[in-house]
Short mmCIF file of C-alpha atoms and ligand atoms in Angstrom, two decimals:
data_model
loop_
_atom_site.label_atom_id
_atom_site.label_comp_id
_atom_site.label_asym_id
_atom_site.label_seq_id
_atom_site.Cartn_x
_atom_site.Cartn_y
_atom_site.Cartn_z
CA UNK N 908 115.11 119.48 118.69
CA UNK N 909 111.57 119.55 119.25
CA UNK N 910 108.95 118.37 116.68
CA UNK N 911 104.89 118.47 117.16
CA UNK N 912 103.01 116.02 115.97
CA UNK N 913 99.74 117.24 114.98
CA UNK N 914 97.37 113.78 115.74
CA UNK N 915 94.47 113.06 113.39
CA UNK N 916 90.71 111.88 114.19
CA UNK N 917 92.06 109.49 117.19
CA UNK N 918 94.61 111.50 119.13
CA UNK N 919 94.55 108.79 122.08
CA UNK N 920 95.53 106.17 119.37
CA UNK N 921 97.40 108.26 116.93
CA UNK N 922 99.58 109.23 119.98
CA UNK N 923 100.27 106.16 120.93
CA UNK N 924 101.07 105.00 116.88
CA UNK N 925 103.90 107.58 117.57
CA UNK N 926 105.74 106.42 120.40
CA UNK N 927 105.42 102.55 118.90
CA UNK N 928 107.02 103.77 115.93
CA UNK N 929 109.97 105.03 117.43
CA UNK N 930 110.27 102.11 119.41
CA UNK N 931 110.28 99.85 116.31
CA UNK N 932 112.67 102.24 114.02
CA UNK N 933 114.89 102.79 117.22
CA UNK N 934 114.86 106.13 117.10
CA UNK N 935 115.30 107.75 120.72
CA UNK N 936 113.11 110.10 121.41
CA UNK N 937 110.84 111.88 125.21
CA UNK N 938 107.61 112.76 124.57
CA UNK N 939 105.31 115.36 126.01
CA UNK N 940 102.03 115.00 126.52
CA UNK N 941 101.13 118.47 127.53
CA UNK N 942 99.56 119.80 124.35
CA UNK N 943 97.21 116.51 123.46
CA UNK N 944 95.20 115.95 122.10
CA UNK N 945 96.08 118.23 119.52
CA UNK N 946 99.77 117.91 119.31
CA UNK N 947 102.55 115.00 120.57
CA UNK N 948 105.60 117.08 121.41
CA UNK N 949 108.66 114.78 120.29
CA UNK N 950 111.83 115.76 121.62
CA UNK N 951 115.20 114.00 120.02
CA UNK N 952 118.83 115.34 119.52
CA UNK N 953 118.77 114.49 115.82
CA UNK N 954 117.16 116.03 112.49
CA UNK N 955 113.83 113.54 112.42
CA UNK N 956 113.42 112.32 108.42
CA UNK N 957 110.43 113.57 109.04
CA UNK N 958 109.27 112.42 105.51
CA UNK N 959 109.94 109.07 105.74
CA UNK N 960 108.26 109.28 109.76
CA UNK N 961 104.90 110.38 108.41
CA UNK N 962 104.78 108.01 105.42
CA UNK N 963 105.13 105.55 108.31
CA UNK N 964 102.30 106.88 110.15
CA UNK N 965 98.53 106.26 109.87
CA UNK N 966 97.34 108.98 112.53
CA UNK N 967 99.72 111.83 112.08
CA UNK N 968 98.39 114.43 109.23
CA UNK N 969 101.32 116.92 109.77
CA UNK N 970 104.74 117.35 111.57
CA UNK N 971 106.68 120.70 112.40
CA UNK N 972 109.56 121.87 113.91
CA UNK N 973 109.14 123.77 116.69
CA UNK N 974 111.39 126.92 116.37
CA UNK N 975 110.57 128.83 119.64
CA UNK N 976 108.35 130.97 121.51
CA UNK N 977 106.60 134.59 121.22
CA UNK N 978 104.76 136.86 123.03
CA UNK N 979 103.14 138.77 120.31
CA UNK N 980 101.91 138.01 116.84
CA UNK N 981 103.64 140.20 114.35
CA UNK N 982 105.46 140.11 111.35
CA UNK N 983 108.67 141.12 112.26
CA UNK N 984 108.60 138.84 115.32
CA UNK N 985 107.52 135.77 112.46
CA UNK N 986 110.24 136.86 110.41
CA UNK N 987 112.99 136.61 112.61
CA UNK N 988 111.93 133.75 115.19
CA UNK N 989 111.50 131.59 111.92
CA UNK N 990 114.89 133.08 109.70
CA UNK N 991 112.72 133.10 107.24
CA UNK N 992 114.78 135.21 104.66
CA UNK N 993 117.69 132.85 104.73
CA UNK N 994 115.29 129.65 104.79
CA UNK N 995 114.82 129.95 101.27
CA UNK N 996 117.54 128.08 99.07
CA UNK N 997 118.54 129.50 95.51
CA UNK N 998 116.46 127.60 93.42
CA UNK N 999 113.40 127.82 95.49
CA UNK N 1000 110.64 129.48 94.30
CA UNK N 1001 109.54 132.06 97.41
CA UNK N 1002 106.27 130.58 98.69
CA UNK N 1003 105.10 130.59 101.97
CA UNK N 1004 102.03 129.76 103.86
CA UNK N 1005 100.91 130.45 107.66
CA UNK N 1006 97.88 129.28 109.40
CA UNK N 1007 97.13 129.78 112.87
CA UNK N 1008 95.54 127.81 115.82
CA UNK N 1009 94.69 128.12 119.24
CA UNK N 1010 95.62 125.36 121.75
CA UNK N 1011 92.77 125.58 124.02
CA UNK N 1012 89.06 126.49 123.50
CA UNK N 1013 89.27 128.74 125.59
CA UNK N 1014 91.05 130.97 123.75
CA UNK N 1015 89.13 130.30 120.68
CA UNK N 1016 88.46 132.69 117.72
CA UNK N 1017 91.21 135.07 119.41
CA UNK N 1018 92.31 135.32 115.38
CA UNK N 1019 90.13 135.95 112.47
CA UNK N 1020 91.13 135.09 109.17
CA UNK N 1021 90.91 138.39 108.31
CA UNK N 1022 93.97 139.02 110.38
CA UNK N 1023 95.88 135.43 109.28
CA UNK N 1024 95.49 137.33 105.86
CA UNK N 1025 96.90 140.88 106.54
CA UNK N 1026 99.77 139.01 108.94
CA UNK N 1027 100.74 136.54 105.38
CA UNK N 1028 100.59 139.65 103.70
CA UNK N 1029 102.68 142.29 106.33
CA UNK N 1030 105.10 139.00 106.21
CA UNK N 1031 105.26 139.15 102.31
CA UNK N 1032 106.16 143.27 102.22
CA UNK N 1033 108.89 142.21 104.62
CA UNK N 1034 110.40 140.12 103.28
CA UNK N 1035 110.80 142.37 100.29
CA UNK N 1036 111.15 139.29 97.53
CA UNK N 1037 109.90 140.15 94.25
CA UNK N 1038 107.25 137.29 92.99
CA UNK N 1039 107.10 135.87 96.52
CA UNK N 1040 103.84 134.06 97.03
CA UNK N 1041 101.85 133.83 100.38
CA UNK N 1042 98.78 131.21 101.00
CA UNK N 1043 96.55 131.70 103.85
CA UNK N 1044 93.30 129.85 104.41
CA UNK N 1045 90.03 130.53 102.37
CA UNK N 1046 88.23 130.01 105.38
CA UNK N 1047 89.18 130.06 109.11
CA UNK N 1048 92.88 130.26 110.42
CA UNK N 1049 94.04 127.11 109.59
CA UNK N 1050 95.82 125.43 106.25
CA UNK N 1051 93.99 121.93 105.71
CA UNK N 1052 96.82 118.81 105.25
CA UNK N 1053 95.50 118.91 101.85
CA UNK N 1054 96.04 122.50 101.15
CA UNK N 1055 99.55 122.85 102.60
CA UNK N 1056 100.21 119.55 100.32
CA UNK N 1057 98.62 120.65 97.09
CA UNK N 1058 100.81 123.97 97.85
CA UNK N 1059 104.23 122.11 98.00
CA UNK N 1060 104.32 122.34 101.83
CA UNK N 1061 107.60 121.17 102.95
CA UNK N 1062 109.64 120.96 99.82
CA UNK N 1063 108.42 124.04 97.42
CA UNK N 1064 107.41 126.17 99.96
CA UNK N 1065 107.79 126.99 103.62
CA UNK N 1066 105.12 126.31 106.36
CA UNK N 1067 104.52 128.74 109.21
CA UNK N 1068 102.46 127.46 112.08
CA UNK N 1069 101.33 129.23 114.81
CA UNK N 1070 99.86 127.91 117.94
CA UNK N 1071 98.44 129.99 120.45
CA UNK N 1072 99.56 128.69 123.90
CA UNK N 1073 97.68 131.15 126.28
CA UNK N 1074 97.22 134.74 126.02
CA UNK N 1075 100.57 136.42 124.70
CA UNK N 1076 102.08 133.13 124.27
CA UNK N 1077 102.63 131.72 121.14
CA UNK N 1078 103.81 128.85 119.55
CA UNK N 1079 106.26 129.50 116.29
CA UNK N 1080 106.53 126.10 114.30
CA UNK N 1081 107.92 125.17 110.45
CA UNK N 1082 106.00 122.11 108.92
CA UNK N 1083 108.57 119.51 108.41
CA UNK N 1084 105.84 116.64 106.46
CA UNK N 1085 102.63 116.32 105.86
CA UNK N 1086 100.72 113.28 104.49
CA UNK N 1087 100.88 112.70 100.92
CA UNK N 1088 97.05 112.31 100.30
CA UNK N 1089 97.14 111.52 96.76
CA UNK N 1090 98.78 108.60 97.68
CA UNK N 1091 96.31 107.50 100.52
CA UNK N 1092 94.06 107.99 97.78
CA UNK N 1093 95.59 105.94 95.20
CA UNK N 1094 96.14 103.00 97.60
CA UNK N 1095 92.51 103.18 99.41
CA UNK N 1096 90.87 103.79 95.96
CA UNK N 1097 92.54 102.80 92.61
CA UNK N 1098 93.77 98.84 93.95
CA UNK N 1099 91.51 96.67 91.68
CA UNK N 1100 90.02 94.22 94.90
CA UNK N 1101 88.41 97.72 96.97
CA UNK N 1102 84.91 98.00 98.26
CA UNK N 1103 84.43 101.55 99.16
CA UNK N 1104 81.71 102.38 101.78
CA UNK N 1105 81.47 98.72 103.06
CA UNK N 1106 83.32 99.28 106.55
CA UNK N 1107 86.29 98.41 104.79
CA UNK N 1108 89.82 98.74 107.04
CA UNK N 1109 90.80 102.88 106.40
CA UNK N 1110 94.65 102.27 105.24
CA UNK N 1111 95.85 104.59 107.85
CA UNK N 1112 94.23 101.84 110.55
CA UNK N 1113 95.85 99.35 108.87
CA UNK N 1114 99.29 101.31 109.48
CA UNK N 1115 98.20 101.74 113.18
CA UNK N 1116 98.27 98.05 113.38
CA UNK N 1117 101.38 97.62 112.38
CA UNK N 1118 103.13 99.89 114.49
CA UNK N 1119 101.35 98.36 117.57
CA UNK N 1120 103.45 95.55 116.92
CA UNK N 1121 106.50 97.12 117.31
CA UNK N 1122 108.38 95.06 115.26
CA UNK N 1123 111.60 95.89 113.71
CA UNK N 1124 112.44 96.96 110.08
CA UNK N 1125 112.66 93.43 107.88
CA UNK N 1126 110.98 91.06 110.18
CA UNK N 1127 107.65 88.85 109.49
CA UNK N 1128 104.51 90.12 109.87
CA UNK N 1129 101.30 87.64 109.81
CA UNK N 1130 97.62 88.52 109.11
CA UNK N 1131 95.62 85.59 109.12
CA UNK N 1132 92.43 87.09 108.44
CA UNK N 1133 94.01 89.25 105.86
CA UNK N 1134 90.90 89.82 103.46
CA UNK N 1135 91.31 91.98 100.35
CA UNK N 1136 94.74 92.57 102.19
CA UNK N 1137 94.87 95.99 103.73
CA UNK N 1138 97.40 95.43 105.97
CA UNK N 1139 99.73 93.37 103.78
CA UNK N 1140 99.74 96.52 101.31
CA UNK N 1141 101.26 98.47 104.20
CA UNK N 1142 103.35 96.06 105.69
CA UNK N 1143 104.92 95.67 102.21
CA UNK N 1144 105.62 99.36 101.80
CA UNK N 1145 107.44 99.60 105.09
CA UNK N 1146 109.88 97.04 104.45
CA UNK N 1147 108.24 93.70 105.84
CA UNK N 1148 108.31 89.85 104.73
CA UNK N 1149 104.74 89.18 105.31
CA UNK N 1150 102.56 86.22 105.81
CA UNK N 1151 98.90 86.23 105.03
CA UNK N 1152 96.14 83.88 105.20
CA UNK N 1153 91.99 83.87 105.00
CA UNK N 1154 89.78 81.43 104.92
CA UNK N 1155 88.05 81.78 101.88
CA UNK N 1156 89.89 81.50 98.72
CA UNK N 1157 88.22 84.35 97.85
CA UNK N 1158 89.50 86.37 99.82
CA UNK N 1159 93.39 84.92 99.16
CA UNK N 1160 92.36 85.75 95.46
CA UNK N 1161 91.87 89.57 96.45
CA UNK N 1162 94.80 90.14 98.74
CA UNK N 1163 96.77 88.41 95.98
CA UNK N 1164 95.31 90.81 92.81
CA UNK N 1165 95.93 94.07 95.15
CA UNK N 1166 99.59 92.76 96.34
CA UNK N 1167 100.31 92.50 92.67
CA UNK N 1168 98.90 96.07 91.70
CA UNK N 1169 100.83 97.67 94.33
CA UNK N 1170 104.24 95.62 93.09
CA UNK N 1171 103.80 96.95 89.40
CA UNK N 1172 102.30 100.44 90.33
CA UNK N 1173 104.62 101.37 92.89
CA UNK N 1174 107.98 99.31 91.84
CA UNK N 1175 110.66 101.78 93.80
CA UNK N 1176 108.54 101.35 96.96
CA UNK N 1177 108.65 97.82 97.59
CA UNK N 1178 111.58 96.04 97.93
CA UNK N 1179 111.80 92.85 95.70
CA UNK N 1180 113.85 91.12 97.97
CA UNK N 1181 110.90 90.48 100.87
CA UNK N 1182 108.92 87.85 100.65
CA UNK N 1183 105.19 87.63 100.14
CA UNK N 1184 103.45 84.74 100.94
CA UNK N 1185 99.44 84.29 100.64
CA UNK N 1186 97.46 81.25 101.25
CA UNK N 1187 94.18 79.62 102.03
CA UNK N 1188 93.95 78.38 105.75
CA UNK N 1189 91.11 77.87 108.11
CA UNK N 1190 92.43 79.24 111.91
CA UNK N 1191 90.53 76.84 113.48
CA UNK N 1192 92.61 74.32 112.23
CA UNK N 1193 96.42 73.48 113.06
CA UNK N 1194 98.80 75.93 110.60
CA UNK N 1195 100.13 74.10 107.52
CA UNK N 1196 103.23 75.39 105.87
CA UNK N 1197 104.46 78.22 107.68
CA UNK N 1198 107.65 77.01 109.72
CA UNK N 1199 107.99 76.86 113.42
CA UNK N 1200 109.54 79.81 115.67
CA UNK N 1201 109.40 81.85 112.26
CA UNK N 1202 107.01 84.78 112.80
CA UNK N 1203 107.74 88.26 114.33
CA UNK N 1204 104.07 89.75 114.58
CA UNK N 1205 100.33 89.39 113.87
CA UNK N 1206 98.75 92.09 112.90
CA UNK N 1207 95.26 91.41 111.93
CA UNK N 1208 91.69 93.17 112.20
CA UNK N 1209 90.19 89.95 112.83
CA UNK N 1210 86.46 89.27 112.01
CA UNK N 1211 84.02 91.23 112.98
CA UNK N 1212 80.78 89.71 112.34
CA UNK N 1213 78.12 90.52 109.29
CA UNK N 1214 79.03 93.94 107.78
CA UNK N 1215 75.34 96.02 108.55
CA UNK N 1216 74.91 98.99 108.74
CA UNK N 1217 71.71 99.10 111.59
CA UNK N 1218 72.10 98.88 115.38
CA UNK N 1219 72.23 94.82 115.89
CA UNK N 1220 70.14 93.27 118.65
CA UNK N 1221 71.26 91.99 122.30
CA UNK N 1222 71.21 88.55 121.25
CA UNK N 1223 73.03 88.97 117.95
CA UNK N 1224 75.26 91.27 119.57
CA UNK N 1225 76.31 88.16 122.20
CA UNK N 1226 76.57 85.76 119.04
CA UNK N 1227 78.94 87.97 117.23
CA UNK N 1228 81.14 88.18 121.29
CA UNK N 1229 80.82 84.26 121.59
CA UNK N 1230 82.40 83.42 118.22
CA UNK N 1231 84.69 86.39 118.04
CA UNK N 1232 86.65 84.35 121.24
CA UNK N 1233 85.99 81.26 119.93
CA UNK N 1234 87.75 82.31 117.26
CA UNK N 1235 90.64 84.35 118.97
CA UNK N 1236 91.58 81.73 121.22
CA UNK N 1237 91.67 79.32 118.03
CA UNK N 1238 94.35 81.75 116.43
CA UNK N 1239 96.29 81.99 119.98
CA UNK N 1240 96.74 77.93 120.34
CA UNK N 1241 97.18 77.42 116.57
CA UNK N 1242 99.96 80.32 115.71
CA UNK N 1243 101.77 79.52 119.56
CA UNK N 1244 103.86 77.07 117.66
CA UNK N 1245 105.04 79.63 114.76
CA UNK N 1246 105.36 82.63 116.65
CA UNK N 1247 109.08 83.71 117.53
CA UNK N 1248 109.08 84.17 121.56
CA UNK N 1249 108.37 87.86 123.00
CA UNK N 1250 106.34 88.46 119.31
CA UNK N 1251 103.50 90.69 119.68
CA UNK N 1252 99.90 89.78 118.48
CA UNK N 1253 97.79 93.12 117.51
CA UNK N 1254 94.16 92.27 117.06
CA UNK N 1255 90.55 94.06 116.63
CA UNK N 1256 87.85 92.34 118.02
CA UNK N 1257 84.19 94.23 117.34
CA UNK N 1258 82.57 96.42 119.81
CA UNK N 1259 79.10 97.96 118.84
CA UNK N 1260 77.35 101.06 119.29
CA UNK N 1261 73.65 100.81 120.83
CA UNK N 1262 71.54 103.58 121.65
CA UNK N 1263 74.36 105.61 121.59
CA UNK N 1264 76.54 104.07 124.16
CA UNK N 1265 79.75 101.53 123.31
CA UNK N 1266 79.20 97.96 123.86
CA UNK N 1267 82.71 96.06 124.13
CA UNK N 1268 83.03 92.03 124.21
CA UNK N 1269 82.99 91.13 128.04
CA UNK N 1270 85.41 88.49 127.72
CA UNK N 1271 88.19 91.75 126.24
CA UNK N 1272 87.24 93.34 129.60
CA UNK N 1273 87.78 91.46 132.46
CA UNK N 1274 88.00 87.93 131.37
CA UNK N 1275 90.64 88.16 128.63
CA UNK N 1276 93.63 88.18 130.99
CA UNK N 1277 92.47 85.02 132.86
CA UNK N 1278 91.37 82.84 129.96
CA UNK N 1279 93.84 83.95 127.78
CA UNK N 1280 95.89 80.53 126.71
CA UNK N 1281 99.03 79.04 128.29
CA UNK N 1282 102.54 81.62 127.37
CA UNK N 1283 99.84 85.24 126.30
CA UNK N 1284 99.81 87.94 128.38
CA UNK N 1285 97.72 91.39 127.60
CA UNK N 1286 100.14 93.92 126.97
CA UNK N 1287 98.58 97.42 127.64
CA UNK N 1288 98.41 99.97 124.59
CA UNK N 1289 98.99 103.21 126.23
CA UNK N 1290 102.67 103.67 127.31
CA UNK N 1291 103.76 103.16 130.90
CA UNK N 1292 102.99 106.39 132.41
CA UNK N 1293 101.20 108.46 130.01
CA UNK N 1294 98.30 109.51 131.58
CA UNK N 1295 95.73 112.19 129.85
CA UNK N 1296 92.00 111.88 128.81
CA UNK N 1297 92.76 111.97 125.32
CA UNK N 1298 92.96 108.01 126.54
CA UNK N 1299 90.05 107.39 128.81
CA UNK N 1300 88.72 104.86 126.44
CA UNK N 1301 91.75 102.73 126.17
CA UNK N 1302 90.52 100.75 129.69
CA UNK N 1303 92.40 97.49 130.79
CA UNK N 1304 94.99 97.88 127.46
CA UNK N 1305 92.46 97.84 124.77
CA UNK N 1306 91.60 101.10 122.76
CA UNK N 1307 88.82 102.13 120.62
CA UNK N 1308 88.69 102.63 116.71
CA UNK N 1309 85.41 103.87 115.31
CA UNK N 1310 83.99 106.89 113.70
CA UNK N 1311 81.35 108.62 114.75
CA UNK N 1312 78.55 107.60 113.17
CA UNK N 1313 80.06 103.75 112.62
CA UNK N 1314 77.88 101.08 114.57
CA UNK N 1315 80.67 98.19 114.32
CA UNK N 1316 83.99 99.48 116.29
CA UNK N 1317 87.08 98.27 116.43
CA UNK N 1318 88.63 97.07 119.73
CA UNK N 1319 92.38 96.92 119.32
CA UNK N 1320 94.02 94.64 121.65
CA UNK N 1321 97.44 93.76 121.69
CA UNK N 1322 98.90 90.69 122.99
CA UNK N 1323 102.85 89.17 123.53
CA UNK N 1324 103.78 85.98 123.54
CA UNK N 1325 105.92 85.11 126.69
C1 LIG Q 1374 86.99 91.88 108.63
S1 LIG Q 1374 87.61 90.82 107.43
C2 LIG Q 1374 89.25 91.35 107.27
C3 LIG Q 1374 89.37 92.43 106.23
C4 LIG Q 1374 90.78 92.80 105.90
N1 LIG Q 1374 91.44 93.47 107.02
C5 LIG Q 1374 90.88 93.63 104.64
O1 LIG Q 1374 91.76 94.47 104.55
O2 LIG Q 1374 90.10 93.43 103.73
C6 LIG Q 1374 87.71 89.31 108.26
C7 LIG Q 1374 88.22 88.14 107.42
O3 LIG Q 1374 88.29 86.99 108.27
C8 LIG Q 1374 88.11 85.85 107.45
N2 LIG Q 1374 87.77 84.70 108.31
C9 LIG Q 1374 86.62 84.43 108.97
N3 LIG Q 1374 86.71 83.28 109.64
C10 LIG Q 1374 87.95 82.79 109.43
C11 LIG Q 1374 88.66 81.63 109.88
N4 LIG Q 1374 88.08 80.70 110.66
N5 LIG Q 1374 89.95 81.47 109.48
C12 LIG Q 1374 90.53 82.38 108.69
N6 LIG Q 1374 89.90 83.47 108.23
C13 LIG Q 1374 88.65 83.69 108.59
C14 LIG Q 1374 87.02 86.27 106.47
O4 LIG Q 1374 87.04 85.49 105.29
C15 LIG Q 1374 87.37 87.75 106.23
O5 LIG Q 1374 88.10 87.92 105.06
#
């Protein structure tokens, strides 16, 4: 079986978020890098839950099955490459949608919608169903997540993606998931402790993080920076005992109100027999109450000096890099002691964008291996062997989070405990 995984804003990263995943559900599974960044190729010799997989996955908007291979774009050839008359169960209401892409830019605008449209439609008269429904895009050749979602997009109806390979080679695909947005939504949006538009950690990061990890289904997860709790929402919904600690009571306050609304808002999600534990505690100081050898995994976006939203100077710049170790380095020596052996640490550190170019912390660079405390070692991001631009930022293990316009990155590092 072969699935695609169409990657979202960060392919490098979202890639990546993949292959973790499957390491930490066990799941075997070769992957392909030939079609980044715009599609993992996952190849497995089971039916993927491919449901369950994206819900999983911060950087994946949409996975499909791919069904085979053609060498022209007609209806007939559609029709039979994808079964589609026999794909439809008894009860199902006969909906389909298709949407077409090209894989490189070279081929660009080889389709108009115009001709998406009259394909759906040719498709439709086919098929010969009375009352069967087609959706094709309003505008270009390709079905947003949110429009193959609000049109019921695996379960209601069937998803047709095509991806031109090269000229007179297409790819024939049937979406197996695609994210539930509302729900993204719901948890970014409706949790009582949010501030929108403050730089706040996008939940789909936060689900990055903790696949980085790789830990296993059940085990302990500790942020201790955890804030208004972003990442002990998602660690919660994917079946974690979690751990979380900030400074500022404050913050323990928020993490603690949003843990709650996601417990009574979402009962069937979260399993009541994990444990949840919050708490104040200052990482500078030695770790009070959590017992020894007991953790799995850190996940944590760490601090990231004042929120701003202007270019910071040189000098504040190295002020932010000077306590950002200080304060790494505290959380290495004071968690060494709780931390199970061979448990992962995933961190972001800041990086900032000046005059248009990417300033990362030196010490992440070239200094982190060699001051890194006693039992650490840097453990790189990007799979042995995957080379592929779509990762040219991810230099000595770390990798880049930040959009466009954002002048505070995030640099992800990820650490294991020897
Ligand atoms: C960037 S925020 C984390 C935001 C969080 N990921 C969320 O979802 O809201 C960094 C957090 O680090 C905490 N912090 C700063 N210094 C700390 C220290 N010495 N020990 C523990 N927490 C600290 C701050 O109170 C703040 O909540």
């Amino acid at each position: 079986m072969e699935y695609a995984f169409f990657l979202g804003s960060n392919p490098g990263l979202s890639a990546v978020e993949v292959h973790d995943y499957f390491k930490r559900t066990k799941i075997v599974a070769d992957f392909d890098l030939s079609r980044l960044p715009k599609y993992l190729i996952v190849k497995t010799n089971e039916n993927l839950k491919c449901q369950a997989i994206i819900d999983g996955l911060g950087g994946t908007p949409m996975i499909a099955q791919i069904i085979g291979e053609l060498s022209e774009l007609s209806a007939e050839a559609i029709l039979e490459i994808a079964g589609l008359d026999n794909r439809f169960s008894e009860n199902q209401k006969p909906i389909f949608s298709i949407s077409f892409e090209t894989f490189t830019t070279s081929l660009s605008d080889s389709k108009s919608p115009r001709d998406i449209r009259t394909l759906g439609i040719q498709i439709k008269k086919l098929l010969n169903k009375k009352g069967c429904r087609v959706i094709v895009p309003q505008t270009g050749t390709v079905l947003s997540t949110a429009q193959l979602f609000n049109s019921g997009v695996p379960f209601k109806a069937i998803g047709i993606h095509i991806v031109e390979l090269e000229k007179a080679r297409y790819s024939a695909m049937i979406v197996s998931a695609v994210q539930d947005i509302d729900f993204y939504t719901r948890r970014d949006r409706e949790r009582p402790e949010a501030d929108p538009g403050k730089g706040m950690l996008p939940v789909k990061l936060a689900q990055i993080f903790i696949n980085f990890t790789k830990a296993e289904i059940g085990s302990k997860i500790y942020d201790p920076f955890c804030g208004a709790g972003t990442i002990v929402a998602e660690a919660m919904l994917q079946g974690f005992n979690v751990v979380a600690t900030d400074i500022s009571l404050r913050q323990v306050e928020r993490t603690k109100i949003n843990t709650d609304w996601l417990k009574n808002t979402f009962p069937n999600l979260i399993d009541p027999r994990k444990n949840v534990l919050v708490m104040a505690q200052d990482i500078e100081k030695p770790l009070r109450e959590i017992e020894n050898n007991s953790l799995d995994a850190v996940a944590s976006e760490g601090w990231l000096g004042p929120a701003t939203n202007h270019e910071l100077s040189a000098f504040e710049i190295e002020n932010v890099f000077v306590r950002t170790q200080q304060l790494l380095y505290a959380l290495l020596n004071n968690i060494n002691n709780v931390l199970k052996s061979g448990a992962t640490v995933v961190v972001a550190l800041p990086a900032f964008r000046v005059d248009k170019r990417i300033v990362r912390a030196p010490f992440m660079q070239e200094e982190l291996r060699k001051f890194l405390p006693k039992g650490y070692s840097v453990e790189n991001l990007v799979p042995e062997g995957w080379v592929n631009p779509a990762f040219r930022d991810a230099g000595q293990g770390m990798m880049l989070y930040g959009r466009p316009d954002a002048v505070i990155l995030r640099d992800i590092v990820r650490l294991r405990k020897n």
